[in-house]
Amino acid sequence: MHRTKVRVVEDVLDANNTIARANREDFDRHGVTVVNLMSAPGAGKTRLLERALDGLAEAGVRAAVLEGDVQGSYDADRLSLLHIPVVQLNTDGGFGGECHLDANMVRSAIPSLPLADIDLLVIENVGNLVCPAEFRVGEDARIMVCSVTEGEDKPLKYPLMFRACELVIINKIDLLEHLDFDLERLEANLDAVHPGVERVRVSARTGDGVDGIREWLVRTTERASAVA
Amino acid sequence: MHRTKVRVVEDVLDANNTIARANREDFDRHGVTVVNLMSAPGAGKTRLLERALDGLAEAGVRAAVLEGDVQGSYDADRLSLLHIPVVQLNTDGGFGGECHLDANMVRSAIPSLPLADIDLLVIENVGNLVCPAEFRVGEDARIMVCSVTEGEDKPLKYPLMFRACELVIINKIDLLEHLDFDLERLEANLDAVHPGVERVRVSARTGDGVDGIREWLVRTTERASAVA
């Protein structure tokens, strides 16, 4: 029975990768860099986007957000205040309440996205440390946000997620002094599963370190454009 | 295609419920009360158990823990210091790296559990706010832990999880003074999706409020025993 299950999982991921490549071609045709933003629920993805996307137009990058949630549009409503295109994608509408975005869901949203008018699309995934890492959606890069309130052990407990990303954002550092949290130990655990992965320490609340995210987004957008 | 997918999901949940009933019968035969403990990653489930299970034997309840993780045994290692039976269940061993426990996984662990010698089994689920709520495992009751660092909007964004539980533990209240967090708004959102659900405000770090969890566990164990 286990072998059958693994086989089904492989078929699902194969099908997903085929659709992800189709998404990738659509994004490439319009010269759009795509970043898949992942984290546990409540790690601060939306607040970080509010901070990091503000001022990105001045840096020459026109951004849009594809907002993934099981249901509701709370984050999309917040981000729409930035006056950038925001498209909501709910996984409960016909998708069975999935705990992650997959390539097919993102594909269904492409007609709603102004690809011709943007340089960067940030896809905010459903808050979850397991399944989002298994499903490519056609992105250039992946960002993983972890918060210092979640404990130092998360890279060891959810290694695929921390291995499948190009940038790790360590958020909520303004709370460090009020926690029994060892930042060195988190980074050591991070290096144990993804040696040397680029990382940035930030506080979405105070804005501390957010410049580093903005610079990374600009750099990643330029690099992807140069390759395309 | 969407209809097919919904049908597959229903079949999976039907099969799961059948196995959950078999688990339930095994638990009932031994008079064991079972609590399914769920939360987002890093909300503090393990630390709460370290606090709440300590002293439970003195209250007349012999507890054991079934520890669910994608991989590793970090939490089980911590809990084994309590000198109670702790059994590790990894979802990556033959289960495809699932983001939740299901009835079949729990069933596979039953032979390892000392059911004849315990009154209460706490099943610590994989940290995830979506799928664990969809899979009954044969439990009497469900506890949902949310942390005040996760934001007030979580009940609205993950309503099934907050609806499918008998107790909501609001954790990390020691951090409230350092956050822009409105506890009244969290509770209003909670009542919007699960009116009047029992709740307790705690800090696993300071121990504040943990007595309330211990009392709830004792009460739930006694009530289930009286019914059985």
XYZ file of C-alpha atoms in Angstrom:
456
model
C 0.000 0.000 0.000
C 2.844 2.385 0.810
C 4.449 1.803 -2.564
C 1.166 2.648 -4.332
C 0.911 5.831 -2.334
C 4.434 6.929 -3.186
C 3.695 6.228 -6.854
C 0.544 8.377 -6.752
C 2.516 11.187 -5.100
C 5.167 10.991 -7.832
C 2.517 11.161 -10.557
C 0.927 14.198 -8.919
C 4.305 15.960 -8.695
C 5.155 15.067 -12.319
C 1.853 16.547 -13.491
C 2.507 19.609 -11.330
C 5.971 20.121 -12.831
C 4.559 19.983 -16.364
C 2.097 22.770 -15.542
C 4.804 24.709 -13.687
C 6.884 24.713 -16.900
C 3.905 26.108 -18.830
C 3.573 28.872 -16.207
C 7.311 29.523 -16.494
C 7.009 29.994 -20.258
C 4.201 32.508 -19.794
C 6.227 34.430 -17.219
C 9.354 34.366 -19.431
C 7.414 35.604 -22.465
C 6.578 38.739 -20.471
C 9.958 39.019 -18.760
C 8.408 38.625 -15.319
C 10.513 37.374 -12.394
C 8.502 35.222 -10.010
C 9.217 34.693 -6.309
C 7.370 32.111 -4.223
C 7.071 33.328 -0.616
C 6.543 30.615 1.992
C 6.332 30.349 5.796
C 4.342 28.961 8.706
C 1.068 30.755 9.480
C 1.672 34.042 11.240
C 5.394 34.352 10.475
C 4.768 37.790 8.993
C 4.766 37.300 5.189
C 2.121 39.916 4.498
C 3.587 42.528 6.812
C 7.012 41.969 5.250
C 5.514 42.497 1.806
C 3.803 45.673 2.963
C 7.239 46.922 3.999
C 9.446 45.531 1.230
C 7.214 46.281 -1.770
C 6.731 49.845 -0.675
C 9.443 51.760 -2.513
C 10.149 49.031 -5.047
C 8.683 51.088 -7.921
C 11.200 53.843 -7.095
C 13.926 51.193 -7.450
C 12.658 50.505 -10.978
C 10.772 47.288 -10.241
C 7.053 47.124 -10.949
C 5.638 44.439 -8.654
C 2.371 42.557 -8.291
C 1.226 39.988 -5.726
C -0.658 36.749 -6.137
C -2.124 36.092 -2.723
C -2.798 32.477 -1.762
C -5.150 31.599 1.094
C -7.470 28.737 1.937
C -10.265 31.271 2.072
C -10.894 34.992 2.517
C -9.010 37.979 1.144
C -7.680 39.595 4.324
C -4.076 39.813 3.129
C -5.031 40.904 -0.382
C -7.130 43.695 1.101
C -4.141 44.858 3.155
C -1.740 44.743 0.217
C -4.103 46.559 -2.129
C -3.357 49.693 -0.091
C 0.105 49.653 -1.717
C -1.560 50.528 -5.042
C -0.010 47.590 -6.838
C -1.926 44.814 -8.616
C -3.028 42.135 -6.126
C -4.879 38.994 -7.221
C -6.503 36.675 -4.672
C -6.307 32.920 -5.126
C -8.374 30.788 -2.706
C -7.608 27.097 -2.451
C -11.104 26.227 -1.237
C -12.910 27.293 -4.418
C -12.891 24.087 -6.461
C -9.477 23.089 -5.131
C -10.700 21.170 -2.060
C -9.266 23.500 0.622
C -5.660 22.661 -0.182
C -2.898 23.579 2.282
C -0.594 24.866 -0.478
C -0.610 26.447 -3.911
C 0.177 24.199 -6.867
C 1.063 24.994 -10.463
C -2.486 24.445 -11.667
C -3.949 26.932 -9.189
C -1.367 29.536 -10.201
C -2.125 28.760 -13.858
C -5.808 29.512 -13.234
C -4.835 32.972 -11.968
C -2.538 33.927 -14.864
C -5.310 35.490 -16.997
C -6.044 37.865 -14.086
C -2.416 38.971 -13.763
C -1.151 42.059 -15.648
C 2.026 40.266 -16.797
C 2.752 42.814 -19.547
C 2.922 45.637 -16.998
C 5.064 44.144 -14.245
C 8.668 43.028 -13.648
C 8.164 40.999 -10.488
C 5.386 38.744 -9.265
C 5.463 37.707 -5.617
C 3.319 34.660 -4.892
C 2.392 34.551 -1.221
C 1.790 30.875 -0.533
C -0.568 29.378 2.055
C 1.014 29.414 5.524
C 2.411 25.883 5.928
C 5.909 24.435 6.393
C 5.331 21.141 4.572
C 3.473 20.944 1.264
C 4.261 24.337 -0.349
C 7.885 23.181 -0.660
C 6.825 20.148 -2.715
C 4.937 22.037 -5.396
C 6.840 24.220 -7.854
C 4.571 26.806 -9.443
C 6.908 28.165 -12.144
C 8.907 30.510 -9.905
C 12.499 31.788 -10.338
C 13.244 31.771 -6.635
C 11.791 30.937 -3.271
C 11.877 32.863 -0.042
C 11.225 31.187 3.272
C 10.249 33.340 6.257
C 10.785 31.992 9.745
C 10.060 33.902 12.886
C 12.194 33.817 16.015
C 9.029 33.099 18.033
C 8.757 29.679 16.361
C 11.824 28.136 18.007
C 15.283 27.215 16.766
C 14.371 23.662 15.761
C 12.226 24.400 12.695
C 14.955 23.811 10.022
C 15.543 20.350 11.507
C 11.840 19.504 11.688
C 10.887 20.860 8.252
C 14.132 20.462 6.283
C 12.609 20.324 2.786
C 11.146 23.794 3.204
C 14.448 25.293 4.362
C 16.379 23.439 1.664
C 14.083 24.499 -1.182
C 14.667 28.232 -0.876
C 17.208 30.810 -2.074
C 16.661 33.277 0.778
C 15.725 32.776 4.408
C 14.185 35.762 6.183
C 14.519 35.561 9.951
C 11.678 37.772 11.153
C 10.522 39.364 14.432
C 14.055 40.038 15.722
C 12.600 42.942 17.723
C 11.224 40.261 20.072
C 14.579 38.538 20.647
C 15.230 40.202 23.981
C 11.911 38.857 25.312
C 12.436 35.253 24.200
C 14.564 32.291 25.240
C 15.802 32.076 21.687
C 19.306 31.376 20.472
C 19.802 32.992 17.056
C 23.186 31.291 16.599
C 21.543 27.918 17.133
C 18.846 28.682 14.550
C 21.523 29.636 12.029
C 23.528 26.511 12.826
C 20.403 24.386 12.269
C 19.816 26.280 9.037
C 23.377 25.536 7.874
C 22.893 21.895 8.827
C 20.069 21.489 6.305
C 21.049 24.182 3.747
C 24.720 25.143 4.167
C 25.447 28.798 3.496
C 21.968 29.726 2.300
C 21.582 33.511 2.033
C 19.752 34.950 5.018
C 18.631 38.270 6.385
C 17.564 39.211 9.907
C 14.613 41.584 9.977
C 11.742 43.009 11.956
C 8.672 43.633 9.857
C 7.320 45.554 12.838
C 10.134 48.091 13.168
C 11.339 47.889 9.558
C 14.810 46.861 10.695
C 16.566 44.906 7.936
C 13.759 45.255 5.391
C 16.103 47.136 3.044
C 17.994 43.870 2.643
C 14.857 42.136 1.364
C 14.115 44.983 -1.034
C 17.679 44.845 -2.388
C 17.428 41.073 -2.796
C 14.181 41.450 -4.743
C 15.714 44.100 -7.037
C 18.850 41.994 -7.561
C 16.840 38.810 -8.260
C 14.596 40.652 -10.723
C 17.595 42.101 -12.582
C 19.423 38.782 -12.661
C 16.376 36.926 -14.038
C 15.883 39.646 -16.675
C 19.535 39.393 -17.744
C 19.222 35.636 -18.238
C 15.933 35.903 -20.173
C -11.703 18.000 -13.135
C -12.623 19.833 -9.957
C -15.557 17.495 -9.373
C -13.275 14.450 -9.690
C -10.901 15.965 -7.190
C -13.636 16.648 -4.654
C -14.835 13.051 -5.083
C -11.330 11.685 -4.442
C -11.039 13.844 -1.321
C -14.391 12.522 -0.038
C -13.311 8.915 -0.595
C -10.058 9.530 1.264
C -11.931 11.076 4.203
C -14.473 8.207 4.251
C -11.673 5.654 4.389
C -9.993 7.704 7.111
C -13.181 7.810 9.210
C -13.562 4.042 8.995
C -10.054 3.551 10.385
C -10.627 6.283 12.986
C -13.600 4.278 14.288
C -11.418 1.185 14.604
C -8.879 3.244 16.584
C -11.731 4.558 18.751
C -12.828 1.011 19.558
C -9.290 0.086 20.617
C -9.040 3.179 22.821
C -12.482 2.514 24.346
C -11.639 -1.109 25.083
C -8.810 0.146 27.294
C -10.704 3.125 28.696
C -8.211 5.580 27.223
C -9.236 9.179 26.546
C -7.561 10.600 23.449
C -6.851 14.262 22.757
C -5.623 15.496 19.365
C -3.365 18.554 19.843
C -3.056 20.838 16.821
C -1.437 24.170 15.957
C 0.753 26.026 13.490
C 4.487 25.211 13.649
C 6.131 26.878 16.607
C 2.954 27.765 18.523
C 4.319 25.968 21.564
C 2.564 22.569 21.675
C 5.554 20.660 23.031
C 6.440 23.235 25.652
C 2.808 23.320 26.793
C 2.831 19.541 27.129
C 6.055 19.687 29.124
C 4.247 22.017 31.519
C 0.736 20.552 31.558
C 1.623 16.850 31.725
C 3.996 17.434 34.608
C 1.865 16.838 37.692
C -0.901 14.991 35.866
C -0.018 11.677 37.519
C -0.518 13.350 40.932
C -3.996 14.334 39.705
C -4.713 10.654 39.062
C -4.291 10.678 35.276
C -1.642 8.461 33.697
C -0.740 10.072 30.384
C 1.233 9.097 27.296
C 2.113 11.054 24.164
C 2.051 10.054 20.517
C 4.365 12.547 18.842
C 3.710 13.332 15.183
C 6.407 14.930 13.024
C 7.389 14.853 9.379
C 10.782 13.631 10.498
C 13.069 13.568 13.527
C 12.264 12.965 17.178
C 13.202 16.315 18.736
C 9.906 16.774 20.580
C 9.702 13.131 21.659
C 13.206 13.415 23.099
C 12.148 16.493 25.084
C 8.963 14.870 26.391
C 10.677 11.640 27.388
C 12.266 13.629 30.220
C 8.806 13.664 31.848
C 9.161 9.897 32.414
C 5.906 9.087 30.661
C 5.526 6.821 27.606
C 6.283 8.749 24.399
C 5.972 7.133 20.964
C 7.329 8.869 17.852
C 5.353 8.743 14.602
C 7.083 10.171 11.512
C 4.988 10.930 8.459
C 7.922 10.577 6.066
C 8.508 6.868 6.736
C 6.267 5.234 4.122
C 3.639 7.938 4.473
C 5.046 10.293 1.815
C 6.024 13.171 4.107
C 2.440 14.058 4.956
C 1.624 17.413 6.556
C -0.791 15.847 9.057
C -1.513 12.664 10.951
C -4.328 10.473 9.684
C -6.182 7.561 11.256
C -4.056 4.972 9.459
C -0.789 6.440 10.757
C -2.157 6.491 14.301
C -3.390 2.908 13.802
C 0.150 1.846 12.879
C 1.382 3.212 16.226
C -1.245 1.535 18.429
C 0.789 -1.668 18.993
C 3.589 0.516 20.421
C 1.283 2.296 22.872
C 0.827 0.959 26.435
C -2.974 1.403 26.295
C -3.593 -0.909 29.263
C -1.467 1.291 31.527
C -2.698 4.802 30.666
C -5.828 6.938 31.048
C -4.999 9.688 28.583
C -3.227 9.729 25.239
C -2.240 13.102 23.831
C -1.530 12.998 20.108
C 0.682 15.924 19.116
C -0.140 16.487 15.464
C 2.163 17.906 12.772
C 2.322 21.713 12.978
C -0.153 22.864 10.309
C -3.391 24.877 10.376
C -5.084 23.172 7.428
C -5.040 19.394 6.953
C -4.887 18.088 10.555
C -8.429 19.441 11.055
C -9.712 17.295 8.177
C -8.474 13.958 9.479
C -10.079 12.445 12.561
C -7.789 9.886 14.189
C -10.209 8.387 16.735
C -9.883 11.120 19.359
C -12.397 12.201 22.030
C -11.490 15.864 21.829
C -9.283 18.313 20.007
C -7.195 21.151 21.323
C -6.045 23.965 19.086
C -3.091 26.107 20.195
C -2.683 29.561 18.716
C 0.015 31.972 19.693
C -0.453 35.719 20.046
C 2.607 36.220 17.837
C 0.663 34.785 14.879
C -1.773 37.681 14.506
C -5.480 38.099 15.269
C -6.686 36.991 11.849
C -5.899 33.274 12.055
C -9.434 32.072 13.006
C -10.805 33.855 9.926
C -8.106 32.464 7.630
C -8.160 28.880 8.931
C -11.767 28.529 10.180
C -12.035 24.732 9.923
C -9.183 24.272 12.393
C -10.715 26.666 14.932
C -14.180 25.150 14.440
C -13.061 21.543 14.840
C -11.792 21.850 18.413
C -13.205 21.728 21.930
C -10.539 23.928 23.537
C -8.499 26.837 22.207
C -5.254 27.588 24.012
C -4.059 31.145 23.439
C -0.329 30.889 24.102
C 2.619 33.273 24.600
C 0.596 35.908 26.474
C 3.847 36.924 28.214
C 4.750 38.610 24.896
C 1.535 40.655 24.635
C 3.114 43.850 25.930
C 5.755 43.704 23.183
C 3.322 43.137 20.304
C 0.764 45.154 18.370
C -1.782 42.510 19.186
C -5.423 42.945 20.161
C -6.511 39.984 22.283
C -10.148 41.111 22.204
C -10.068 41.066 18.420
C -8.611 37.551 18.363
C -11.394 36.363 20.670
C -14.050 38.123 18.573
C -12.651 36.392 15.458
C -12.697 33.119 17.366
C -16.352 33.638 18.314
C -17.155 34.498 14.711
C -16.082 31.041 13.532
C -16.764 29.011 16.724
C -19.118 30.903 19.039
C -18.418 30.395 22.716
C -15.691 27.778 22.291
C -13.879 27.145 25.592
C -10.553 28.986 25.721
C -7.666 29.544 28.065
C -4.956 32.217 27.967
C -1.544 30.880 28.890
C 2.181 31.350 28.722
C 4.065 28.094 28.323
C 7.199 30.102 29.072
C 6.170 31.475 32.482
C 3.634 28.756 33.280
C 0.864 31.329 33.640
C -2.524 29.695 32.977
C -1.153 26.178 32.491
C -3.199 24.960 35.486
C -6.287 25.594 33.376
C -5.023 23.182 30.706
C -4.192 20.537 33.292
C -7.675 20.866 34.822
C -9.257 20.608 31.371
C -7.289 17.423 30.650
C -8.317 15.883 33.987
C -11.974 16.859 33.439
C -11.996 15.557 29.858
C -10.407 12.274 30.932
C -12.966 11.806 33.731
C -15.912 12.704 31.487
C -14.821 10.279 28.782
C -14.338 7.530 31.389
C -17.833 8.145 32.808
C -19.384 7.803 29.346
C -17.392 4.660 28.505
